[in-house]
Short mmCIF file of C-alpha atoms in Angstrom, two decimals:
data_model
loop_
_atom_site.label_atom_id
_atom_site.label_comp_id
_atom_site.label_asym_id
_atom_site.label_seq_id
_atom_site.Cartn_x
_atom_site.Cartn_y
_atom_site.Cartn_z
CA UNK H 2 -3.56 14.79 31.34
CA UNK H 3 0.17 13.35 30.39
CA UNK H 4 0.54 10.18 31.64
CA UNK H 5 4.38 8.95 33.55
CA UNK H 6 6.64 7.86 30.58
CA UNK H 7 7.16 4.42 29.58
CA UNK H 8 11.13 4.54 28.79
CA UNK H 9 13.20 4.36 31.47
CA UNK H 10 16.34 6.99 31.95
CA UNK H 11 18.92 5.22 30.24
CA UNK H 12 17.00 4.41 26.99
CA UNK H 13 16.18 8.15 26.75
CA UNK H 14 19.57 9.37 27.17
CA UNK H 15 19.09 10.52 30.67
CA UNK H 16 17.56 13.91 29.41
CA UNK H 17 15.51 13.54 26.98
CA UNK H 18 17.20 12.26 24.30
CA UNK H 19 18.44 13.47 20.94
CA UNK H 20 18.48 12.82 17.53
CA UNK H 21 16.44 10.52 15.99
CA UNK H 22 15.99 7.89 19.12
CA UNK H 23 15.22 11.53 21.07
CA UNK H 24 12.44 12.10 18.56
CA UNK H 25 10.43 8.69 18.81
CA UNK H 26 10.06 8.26 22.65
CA UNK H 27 9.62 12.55 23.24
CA UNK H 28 6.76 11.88 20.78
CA UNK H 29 4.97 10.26 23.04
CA UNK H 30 3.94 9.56 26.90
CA UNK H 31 1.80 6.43 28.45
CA UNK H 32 0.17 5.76 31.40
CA UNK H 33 -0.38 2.12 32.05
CA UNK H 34 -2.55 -0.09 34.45
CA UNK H 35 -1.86 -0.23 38.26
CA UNK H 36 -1.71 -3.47 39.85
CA UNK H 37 -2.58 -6.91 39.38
CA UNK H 38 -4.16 -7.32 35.82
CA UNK H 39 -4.15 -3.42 34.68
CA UNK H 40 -5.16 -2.55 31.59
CA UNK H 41 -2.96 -2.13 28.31
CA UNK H 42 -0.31 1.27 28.42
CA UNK H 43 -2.73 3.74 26.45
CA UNK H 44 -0.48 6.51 24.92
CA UNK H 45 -0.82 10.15 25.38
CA UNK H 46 0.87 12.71 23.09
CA UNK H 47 2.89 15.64 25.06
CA UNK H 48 2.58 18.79 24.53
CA UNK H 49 5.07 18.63 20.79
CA UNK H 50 4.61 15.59 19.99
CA UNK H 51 3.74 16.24 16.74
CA UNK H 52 6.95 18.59 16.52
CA UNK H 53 8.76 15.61 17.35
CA UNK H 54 7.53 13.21 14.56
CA UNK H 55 8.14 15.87 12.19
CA UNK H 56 11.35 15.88 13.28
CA UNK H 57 11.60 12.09 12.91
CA UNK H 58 10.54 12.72 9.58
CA UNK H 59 13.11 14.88 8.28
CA UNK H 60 15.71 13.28 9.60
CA UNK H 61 14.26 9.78 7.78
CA UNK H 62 14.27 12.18 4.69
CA UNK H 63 17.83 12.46 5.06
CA UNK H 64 17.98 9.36 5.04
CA UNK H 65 21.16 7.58 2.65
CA UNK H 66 18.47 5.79 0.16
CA UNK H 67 21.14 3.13 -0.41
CA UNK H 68 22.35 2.48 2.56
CA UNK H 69 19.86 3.65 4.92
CA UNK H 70 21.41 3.67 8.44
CA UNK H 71 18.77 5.44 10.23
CA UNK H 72 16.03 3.61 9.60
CA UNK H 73 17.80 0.17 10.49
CA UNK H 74 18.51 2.32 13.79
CA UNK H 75 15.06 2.73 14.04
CA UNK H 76 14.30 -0.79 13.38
CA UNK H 77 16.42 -1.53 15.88
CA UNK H 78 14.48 -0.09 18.28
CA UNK H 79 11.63 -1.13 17.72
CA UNK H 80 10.62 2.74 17.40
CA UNK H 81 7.38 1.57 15.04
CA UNK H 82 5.94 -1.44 17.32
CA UNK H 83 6.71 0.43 20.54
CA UNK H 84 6.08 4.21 19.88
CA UNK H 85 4.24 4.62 16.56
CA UNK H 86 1.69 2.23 16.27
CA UNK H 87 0.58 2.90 19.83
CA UNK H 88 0.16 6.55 19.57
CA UNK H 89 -2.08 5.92 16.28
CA UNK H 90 -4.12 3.60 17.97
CA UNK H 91 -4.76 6.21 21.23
CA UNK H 92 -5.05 9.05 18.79
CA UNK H 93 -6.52 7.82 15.88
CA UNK H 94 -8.79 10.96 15.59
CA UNK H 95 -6.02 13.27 15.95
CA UNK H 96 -5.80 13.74 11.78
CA UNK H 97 -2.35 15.58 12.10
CA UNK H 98 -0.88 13.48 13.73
CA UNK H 99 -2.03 10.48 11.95
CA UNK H 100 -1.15 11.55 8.89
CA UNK H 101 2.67 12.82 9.85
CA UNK H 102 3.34 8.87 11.39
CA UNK H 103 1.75 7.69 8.02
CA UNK H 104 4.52 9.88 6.09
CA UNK H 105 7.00 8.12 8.58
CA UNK H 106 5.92 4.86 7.81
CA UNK H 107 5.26 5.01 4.22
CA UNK H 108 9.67 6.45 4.17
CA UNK H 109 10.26 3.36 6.66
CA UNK H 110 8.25 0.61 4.54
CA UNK H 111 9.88 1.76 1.01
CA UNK H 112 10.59 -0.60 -1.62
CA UNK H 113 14.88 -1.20 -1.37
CA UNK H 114 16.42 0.96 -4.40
CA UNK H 115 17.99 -0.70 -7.33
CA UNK H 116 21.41 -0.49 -5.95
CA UNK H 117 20.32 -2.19 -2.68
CA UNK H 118 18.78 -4.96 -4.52
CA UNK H 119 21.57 -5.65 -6.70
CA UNK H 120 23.96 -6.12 -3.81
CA UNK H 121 21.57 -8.23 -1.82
CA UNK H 122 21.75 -10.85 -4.74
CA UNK H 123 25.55 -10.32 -5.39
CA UNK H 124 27.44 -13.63 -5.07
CA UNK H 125 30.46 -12.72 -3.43
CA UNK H 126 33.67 -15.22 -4.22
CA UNK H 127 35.54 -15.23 -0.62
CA UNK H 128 38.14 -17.69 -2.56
CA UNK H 129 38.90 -15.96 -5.60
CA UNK H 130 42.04 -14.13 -5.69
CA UNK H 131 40.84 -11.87 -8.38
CA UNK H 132 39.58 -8.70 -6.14
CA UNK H 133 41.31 -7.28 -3.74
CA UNK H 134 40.54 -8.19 -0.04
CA UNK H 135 39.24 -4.64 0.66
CA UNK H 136 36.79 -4.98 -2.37
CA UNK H 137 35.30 -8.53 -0.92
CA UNK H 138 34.78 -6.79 2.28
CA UNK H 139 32.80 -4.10 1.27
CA UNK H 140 30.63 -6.02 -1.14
CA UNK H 141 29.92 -8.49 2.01
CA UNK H 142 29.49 -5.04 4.07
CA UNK H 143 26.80 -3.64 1.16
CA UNK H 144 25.59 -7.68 0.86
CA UNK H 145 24.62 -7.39 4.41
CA UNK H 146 23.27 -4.11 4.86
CA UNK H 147 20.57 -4.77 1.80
CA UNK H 148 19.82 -8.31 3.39
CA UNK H 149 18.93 -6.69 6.77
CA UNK H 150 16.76 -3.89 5.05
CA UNK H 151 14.97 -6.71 2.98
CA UNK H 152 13.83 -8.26 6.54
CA UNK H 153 13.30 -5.41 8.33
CA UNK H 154 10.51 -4.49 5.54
CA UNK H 155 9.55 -8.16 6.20
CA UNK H 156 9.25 -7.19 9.47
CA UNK H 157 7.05 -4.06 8.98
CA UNK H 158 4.78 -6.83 6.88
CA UNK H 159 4.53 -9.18 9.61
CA UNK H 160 3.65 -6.58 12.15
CA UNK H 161 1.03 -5.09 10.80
CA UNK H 162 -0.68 -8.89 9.45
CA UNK H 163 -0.29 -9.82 13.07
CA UNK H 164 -1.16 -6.52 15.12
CA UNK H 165 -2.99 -8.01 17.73
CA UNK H 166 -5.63 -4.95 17.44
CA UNK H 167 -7.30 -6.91 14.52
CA UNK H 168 -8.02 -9.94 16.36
CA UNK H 169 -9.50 -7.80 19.17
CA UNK H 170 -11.95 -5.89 16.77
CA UNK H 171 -15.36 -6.53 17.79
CA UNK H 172 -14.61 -8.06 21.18
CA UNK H 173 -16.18 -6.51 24.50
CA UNK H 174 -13.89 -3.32 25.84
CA UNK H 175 -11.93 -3.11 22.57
CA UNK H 176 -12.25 0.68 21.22
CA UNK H 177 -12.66 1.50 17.05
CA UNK H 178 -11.38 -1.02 14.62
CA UNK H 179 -7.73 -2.69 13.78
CA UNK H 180 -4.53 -0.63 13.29
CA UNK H 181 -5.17 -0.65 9.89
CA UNK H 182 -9.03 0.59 9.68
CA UNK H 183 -7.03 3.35 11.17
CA UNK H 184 -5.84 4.55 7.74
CA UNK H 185 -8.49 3.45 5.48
CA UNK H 186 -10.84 5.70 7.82
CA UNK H 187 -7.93 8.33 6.56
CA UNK H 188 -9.81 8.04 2.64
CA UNK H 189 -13.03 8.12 3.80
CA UNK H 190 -13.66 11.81 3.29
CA UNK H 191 -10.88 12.60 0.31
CA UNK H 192 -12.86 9.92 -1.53
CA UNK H 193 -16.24 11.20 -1.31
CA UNK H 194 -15.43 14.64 -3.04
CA UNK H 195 -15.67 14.55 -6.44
CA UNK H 196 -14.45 17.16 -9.29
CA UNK H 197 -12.72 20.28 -7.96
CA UNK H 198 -14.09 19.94 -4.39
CA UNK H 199 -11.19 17.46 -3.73
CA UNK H 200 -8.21 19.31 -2.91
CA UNK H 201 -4.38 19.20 -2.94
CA UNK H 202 -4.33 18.04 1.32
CA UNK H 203 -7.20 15.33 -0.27
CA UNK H 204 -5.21 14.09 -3.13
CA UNK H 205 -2.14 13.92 -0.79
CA UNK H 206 -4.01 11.97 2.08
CA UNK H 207 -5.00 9.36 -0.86
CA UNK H 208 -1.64 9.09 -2.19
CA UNK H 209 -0.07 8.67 0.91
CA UNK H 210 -2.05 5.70 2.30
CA UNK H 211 -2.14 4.14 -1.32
CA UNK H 212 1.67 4.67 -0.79
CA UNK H 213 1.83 2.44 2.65
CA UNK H 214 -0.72 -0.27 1.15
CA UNK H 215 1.77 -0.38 -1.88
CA UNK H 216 5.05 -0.90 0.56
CA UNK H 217 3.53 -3.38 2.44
CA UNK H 218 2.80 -5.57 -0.47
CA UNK H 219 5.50 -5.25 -2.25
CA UNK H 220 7.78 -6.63 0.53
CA UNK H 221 9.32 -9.90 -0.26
CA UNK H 222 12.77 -11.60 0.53
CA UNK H 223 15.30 -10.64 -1.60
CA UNK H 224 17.05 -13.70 -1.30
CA UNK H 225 14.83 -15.50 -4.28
CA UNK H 226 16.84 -18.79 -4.26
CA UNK H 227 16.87 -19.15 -0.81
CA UNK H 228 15.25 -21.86 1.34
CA UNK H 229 11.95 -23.48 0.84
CA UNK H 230 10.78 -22.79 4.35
CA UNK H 231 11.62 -19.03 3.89
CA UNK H 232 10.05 -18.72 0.60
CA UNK H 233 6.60 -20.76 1.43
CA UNK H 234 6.88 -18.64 4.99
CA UNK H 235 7.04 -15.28 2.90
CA UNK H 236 4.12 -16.04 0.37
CA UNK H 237 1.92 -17.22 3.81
CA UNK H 238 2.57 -13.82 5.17
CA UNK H 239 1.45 -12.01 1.84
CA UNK H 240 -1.87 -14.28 1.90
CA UNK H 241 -2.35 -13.45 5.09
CA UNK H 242 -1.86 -9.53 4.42
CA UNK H 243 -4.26 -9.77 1.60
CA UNK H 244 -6.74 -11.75 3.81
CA UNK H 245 -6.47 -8.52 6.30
CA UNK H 246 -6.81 -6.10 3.38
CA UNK H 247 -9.90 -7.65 2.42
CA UNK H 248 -11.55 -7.96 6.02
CA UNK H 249 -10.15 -4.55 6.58
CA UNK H 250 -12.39 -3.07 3.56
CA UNK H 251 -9.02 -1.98 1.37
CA UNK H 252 -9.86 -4.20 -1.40
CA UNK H 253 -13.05 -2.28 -1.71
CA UNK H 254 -10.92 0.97 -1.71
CA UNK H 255 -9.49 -0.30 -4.84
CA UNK H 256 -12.74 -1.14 -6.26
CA UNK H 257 -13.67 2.20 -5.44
CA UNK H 258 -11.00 4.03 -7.62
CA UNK H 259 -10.82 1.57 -10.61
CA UNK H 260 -14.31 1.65 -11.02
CA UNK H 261 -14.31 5.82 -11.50
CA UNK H 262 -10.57 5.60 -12.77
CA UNK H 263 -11.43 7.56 -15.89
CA UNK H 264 -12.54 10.70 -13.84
CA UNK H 265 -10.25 13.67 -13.43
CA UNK H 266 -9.79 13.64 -9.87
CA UNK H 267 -9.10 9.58 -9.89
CA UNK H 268 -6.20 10.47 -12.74
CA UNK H 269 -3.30 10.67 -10.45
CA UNK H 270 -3.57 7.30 -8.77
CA UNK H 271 -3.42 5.46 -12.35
CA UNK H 272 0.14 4.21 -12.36
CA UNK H 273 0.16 3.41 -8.72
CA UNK H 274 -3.34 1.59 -8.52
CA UNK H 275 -1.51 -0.71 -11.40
CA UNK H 276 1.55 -1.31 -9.13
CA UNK H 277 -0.70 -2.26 -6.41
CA UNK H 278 -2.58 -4.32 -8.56
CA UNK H 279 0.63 -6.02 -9.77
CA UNK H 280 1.42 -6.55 -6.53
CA UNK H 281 -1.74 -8.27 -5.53
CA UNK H 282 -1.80 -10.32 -8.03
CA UNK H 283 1.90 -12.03 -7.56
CA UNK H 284 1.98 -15.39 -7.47
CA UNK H 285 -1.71 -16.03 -8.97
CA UNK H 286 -2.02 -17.61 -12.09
CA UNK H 287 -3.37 -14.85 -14.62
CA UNK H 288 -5.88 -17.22 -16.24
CA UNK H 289 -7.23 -17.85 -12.97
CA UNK H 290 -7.70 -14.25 -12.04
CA UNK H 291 -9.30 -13.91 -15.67
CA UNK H 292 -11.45 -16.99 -14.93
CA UNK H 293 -12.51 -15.65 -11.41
CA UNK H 294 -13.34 -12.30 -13.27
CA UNK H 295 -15.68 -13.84 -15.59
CA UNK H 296 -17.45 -16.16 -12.89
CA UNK H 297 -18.02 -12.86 -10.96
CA UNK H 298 -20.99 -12.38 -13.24
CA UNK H 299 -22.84 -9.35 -13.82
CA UNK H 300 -20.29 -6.71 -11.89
CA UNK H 301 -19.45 -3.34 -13.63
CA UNK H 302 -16.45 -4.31 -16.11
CA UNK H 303 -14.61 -1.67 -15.01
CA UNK H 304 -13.97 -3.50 -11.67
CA UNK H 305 -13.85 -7.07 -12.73
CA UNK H 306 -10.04 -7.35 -12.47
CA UNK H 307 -10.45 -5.74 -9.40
CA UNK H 308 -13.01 -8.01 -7.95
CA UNK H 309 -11.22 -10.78 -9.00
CA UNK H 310 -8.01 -10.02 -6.92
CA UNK H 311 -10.54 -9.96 -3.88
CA UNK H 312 -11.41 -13.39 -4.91
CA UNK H 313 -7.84 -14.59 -5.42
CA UNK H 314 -7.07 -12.94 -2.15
CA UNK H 315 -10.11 -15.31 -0.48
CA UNK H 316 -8.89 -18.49 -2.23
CA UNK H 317 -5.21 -17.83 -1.49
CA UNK H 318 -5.63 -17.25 2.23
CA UNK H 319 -6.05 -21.07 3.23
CA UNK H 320 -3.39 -22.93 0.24
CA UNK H 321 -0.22 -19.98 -0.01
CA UNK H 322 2.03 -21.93 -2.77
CA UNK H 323 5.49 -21.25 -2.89
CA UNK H 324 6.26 -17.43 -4.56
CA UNK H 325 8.18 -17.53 -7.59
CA UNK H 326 6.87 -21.03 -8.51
CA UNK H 327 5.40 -22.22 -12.17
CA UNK H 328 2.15 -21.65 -12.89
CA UNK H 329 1.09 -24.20 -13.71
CA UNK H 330 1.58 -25.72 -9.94
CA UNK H 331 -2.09 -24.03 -8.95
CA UNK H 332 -4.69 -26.46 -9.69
CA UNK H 333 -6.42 -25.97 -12.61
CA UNK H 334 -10.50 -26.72 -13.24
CA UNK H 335 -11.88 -28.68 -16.19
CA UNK H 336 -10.11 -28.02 -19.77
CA UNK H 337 -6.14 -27.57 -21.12
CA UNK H 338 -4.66 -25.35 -19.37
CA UNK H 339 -3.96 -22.93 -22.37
CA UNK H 340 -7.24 -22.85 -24.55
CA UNK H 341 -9.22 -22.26 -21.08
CA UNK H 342 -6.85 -19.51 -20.06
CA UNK H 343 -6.74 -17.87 -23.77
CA UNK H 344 -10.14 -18.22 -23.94
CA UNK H 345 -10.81 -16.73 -20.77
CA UNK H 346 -8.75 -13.53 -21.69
CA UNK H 347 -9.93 -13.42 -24.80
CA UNK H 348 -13.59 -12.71 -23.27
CA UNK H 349 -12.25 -10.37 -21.30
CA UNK H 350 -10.80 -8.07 -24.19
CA UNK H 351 -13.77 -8.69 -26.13
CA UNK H 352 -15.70 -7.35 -23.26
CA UNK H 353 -13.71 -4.38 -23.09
CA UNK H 354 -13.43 -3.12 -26.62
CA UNK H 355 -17.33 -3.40 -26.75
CA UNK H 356 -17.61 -1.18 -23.70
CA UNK H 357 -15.12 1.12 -25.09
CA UNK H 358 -16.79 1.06 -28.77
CA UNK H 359 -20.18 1.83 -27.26
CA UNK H 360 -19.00 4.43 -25.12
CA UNK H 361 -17.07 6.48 -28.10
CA UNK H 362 -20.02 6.16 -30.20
CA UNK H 363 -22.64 7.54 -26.98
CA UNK H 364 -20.25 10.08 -26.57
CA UNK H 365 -20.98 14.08 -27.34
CA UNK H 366 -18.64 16.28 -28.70
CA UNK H 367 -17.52 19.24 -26.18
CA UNK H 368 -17.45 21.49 -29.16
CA UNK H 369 -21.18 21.11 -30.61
CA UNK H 370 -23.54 23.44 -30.68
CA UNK H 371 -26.15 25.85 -32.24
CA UNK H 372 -25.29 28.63 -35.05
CA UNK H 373 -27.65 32.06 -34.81
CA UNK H 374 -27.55 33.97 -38.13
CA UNK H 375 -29.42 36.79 -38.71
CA UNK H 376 -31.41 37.36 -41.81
CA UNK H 377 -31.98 40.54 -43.38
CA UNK H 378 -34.79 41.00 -42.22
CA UNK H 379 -34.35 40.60 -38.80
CA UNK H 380 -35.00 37.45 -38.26
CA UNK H 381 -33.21 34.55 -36.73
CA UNK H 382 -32.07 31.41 -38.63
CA UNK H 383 -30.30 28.24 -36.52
CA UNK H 384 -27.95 25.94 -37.91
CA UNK H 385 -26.80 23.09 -36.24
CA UNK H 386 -23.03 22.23 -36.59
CA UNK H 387 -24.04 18.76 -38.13
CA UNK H 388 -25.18 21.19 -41.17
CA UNK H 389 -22.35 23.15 -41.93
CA UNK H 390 -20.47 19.86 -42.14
CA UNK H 391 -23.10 18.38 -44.56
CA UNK H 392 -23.97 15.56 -42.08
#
């Protein structure tokens, strides 16, 4: 059953829309609560919905990666608050679908290219007589358009830290988890096939919601010398987001995959797992997250660093310092600063080389094995490989 629609005429064009605003609110239909006190809009896909956020898709795809006009159009209107995070939350067992608005978002949440970034932080000399008046205009023109991507991605942040679904979770009449146990469900099954049973649709499912956890912390305000307020506001909202992750079980996703990174079908996610993990870490002192490691005790090594961001993420959630500041503002316990924290990493490689030394020396060769001969006679003679090399 299709529910009545939830835009009115004029925001959908007055027939149904085109382009991309004609893609987000064709993709889906509501039906909300009658009378006093009804019940929140629950949203219904029609009939192609999920033709519609495909189209949505390619046309973010085309996308300008510079400048990108449509998705500050989208952003605009509120296309992700108000269409796409609904419809995930009504059809969160709907896999296709799911995973098509997770493609949109992880295009929509993108780190800014290097272009973007260096016009955000151009200083632009209104006074000087030097460049031509055109050429001040468009560097205030490109100035602005990388500021308002910076805080739309800010945005994106926010919204999901503060989705009001994760408050509700585990209160009477709310249904499944938060918005974002939505996607980690997503790994559940890619991660629990192992070897060649985890296929190129598994592999892409992973990367794509490693992809989305990777855009949303990497967001920060591109303005780095700007206000105090903004900066101490910003490094709140990434506590907070790691503070979700870690209620929201994607911390243990990450222990998950660097504690089996060496296996084959973990191999792809190497170089992205360490982005995220840089990432996670920003803004944490690094002999504190080496000290945490080695007060974790006796965890698998392979997932100290790992654990430790989980604790950082703990500790950080109730005192967010200022991003970008000195280290050596975080509070420090017992000791110099520098022996403690050289000492601490220097247990920490010491650790590691003997795990890696012990595991070269337990390791068999793939090419060993058993040589028949046959004597004259007949009979059969064996020689191991470590004779023929005189070992």
């Amino acid at each position: 059953v299709i529910g009545s629609k939830q835009i009115s005429s004029d925001e959908n064009g007055g027939g149904g829309g085109g382009g991309e605003k004609g893609s987000a609110n064709n993709a889906s239909s509501g039906e909300g609560g009658s009378g006093a006190g009804g019940v929140e809009p629950k949203f219904v896909p029609v009939t192609d919905c999920l033709n519609w956020l495909q189209d949505l898709q390619r046309a973010l795809r085309r996308d300008d990666d510079s400048y990108r006009p449509v998705s500050l159009l989208l952003g605009r209107w509120r296309v992700v608050s108000q269409k796409l995070v609904p419809l995930v939350l009504s059809c969160r067992y709907d896999t296709p679908l799911v995973l098509t608005v997770v493609k949109i978002l992880v295009i929509l949440t993108k780190p800014m290219s290097d272009s973007a970034r260096r016009a955000g932080r151009l200083v632009v000399d209104v006074a000087s007589k030097k460049n031509p008046e055109n050429v001040i205009r468009e560097q205030i023109k490109l100035r602005e358009n990388a500021v308002a991507q910076s805080q739309q991605l800010l945005e994106y942040k926010r919204m999901f830290v503060r989705h009001p679904s994760h408050s509700k979770r585990g209160s009477k009449g709310s249904a499944g988890g938060g918005l974002l146990s939505v996607f980690v469900s997503l790994l559940a099954e890619p991660l629990s096939k192992t070897g060649t049973d985890r296929t190129d649709a598994d592999h892409l499912t992973v990367e794509l919601v490693l992809h989305l956890f990777r855009n949303l912390l990497s967001a920060e305000p591109i303005l780095v010398g700007g206000s105090a307020e903004k900066a101490n506001e910003a490094a709140a909202l990434h506590h907070d987001l790691l503070s979700l992750f870690e209620r929201e079980l994607v911390l243990d996703v990450f222990l998950v995959l660097a504690q089996d990174m060496e296996s084959r079908e973990n191999a792809p996610y190497n170089l992205l797992l360490m982005e995220i993990l840089h990432h996670l870490f920003r803004g944490h002192d690094p002999t504190e997250v080496a000290r945490a490691a080695l007060e974790g005790g006796g965890g698998n090594d392979d997932t100290s660093v790992v654990a430790a961001g989980s604790s950082a993420a703990k500790a950080a959630s109730g005192a967010p310092r200022r991003m970008g500041g000195p280290a050596s503002a975080s509070p420090r316990r017992g000791g110099g600063p520098s022996s403690s924290g050289s000492g601490a990493l220097g247990a920490l490689l010491k650790k590691e080389r003997r795990r890696l030394s012990t595991g070269a020396t337990a390791r068999h060769s793939h090419f060993g094995g058993t040589l028949v001969a046959m004597d004259g006679d007949g009979k059969r003679r064996y020689v191991s490989a470590g004779a023929l090399t005189g070992r």
